[in-house]
Amino acid sequence: MTNIQIAMDEQRLAAIRSPGQNVTQIMCAALATWRKRRQGGGFEQEWITALAKNPDDTNRAEEWREPQAWTAA
């Protein structure tokens, strides 16, 4: 495990503190959330790039207007 030291003003620290959690737990949760969002953003960017290279054919939109009929197996 690696120790990381950060500086934070008291007002901000007071705003993020919650009962039953220490600062390390709060920061680890925040970093995990940031990482998930970052990974999701990468996927979104890949999707946008793929659509830019191969845009949807709007002339085929009518094919998708009617609902599909699904039968139970």
Coordinates of N, CA, C and O in Angstrom, one line a residue, residues 16 21 23-37:
I16 N -16.9 17.3 3.1 CA -16.9 16.0 2.6 C -17.0 14.9 3.7 O -17.3 13.7 3.5
Q21 N -16.9 7.5 8.7 CA -15.9 7.3 7.7 C -14.7 8.2 8.0 O -14.8 9.4 8.4
V23 N -11.0 10.0 6.6 CA -10.6 10.8 5.3 C -10.1 9.8 4.3 O -10.4 9.9 3.1
T24 N -9.4 8.8 4.7 CA -8.9 7.8 3.7 C -10.0 7.0 3.0 O -10.0 6.9 1.8
Q25 N -11.0 6.6 3.8 CA -12.2 5.9 3.2 C -12.9 6.9 2.2 O -13.3 6.4 1.1
I26 N -13.1 8.1 2.6 CA -13.7 9.1 1.7 C -12.9 9.3 0.4 O -13.5 9.2 -0.7
M27 N -11.6 9.5 0.5 CA -10.8 9.7 -0.7 C -10.8 8.5 -1.6 O -10.8 8.6 -2.8
C28 N -10.7 7.3 -1.0 CA -10.7 6.0 -1.8 C -12.0 5.9 -2.5 O -12.0 5.5 -3.7
A29 N -13.1 6.2 -1.9 CA -14.4 6.1 -2.6 C -14.5 7.1 -3.7 O -15.0 6.9 -4.8
A30 N -14.0 8.4 -3.4 CA -14.0 9.4 -4.4 C -13.2 9.0 -5.7 O -13.6 9.2 -6.8
L31 N -12.0 8.5 -5.4 CA -11.1 8.1 -6.5 C -11.7 6.9 -7.3 O -11.6 6.8 -8.5
A32 N -12.4 6.0 -6.6 CA -13.0 4.9 -7.3 C -14.1 5.4 -8.2 O -14.3 4.9 -9.4
T33 N -14.9 6.4 -7.8 CA -15.9 7.0 -8.6 C -15.3 7.7 -9.8 O -15.8 7.6 -10.9
W34 N -14.3 8.4 -9.5 CA -13.6 9.2 -10.6 C -13.1 8.2 -11.7 O -13.2 8.4 -12.9
R35 N -12.5 7.1 -11.2 CA -12.0 6.1 -12.2 C -13.1 5.5 -13.0 O -12.9 5.3 -14.2
K36 N -14.2 5.2 -12.4 CA -15.4 4.6 -13.2 C -15.9 5.6 -14.2 O -16.1 5.2 -15.4
R37 N -16.0 6.9 -13.8 CA -16.4 7.9 -14.8 C -15.4 8.1 -15.9 O -15.8 8.2 -17.1

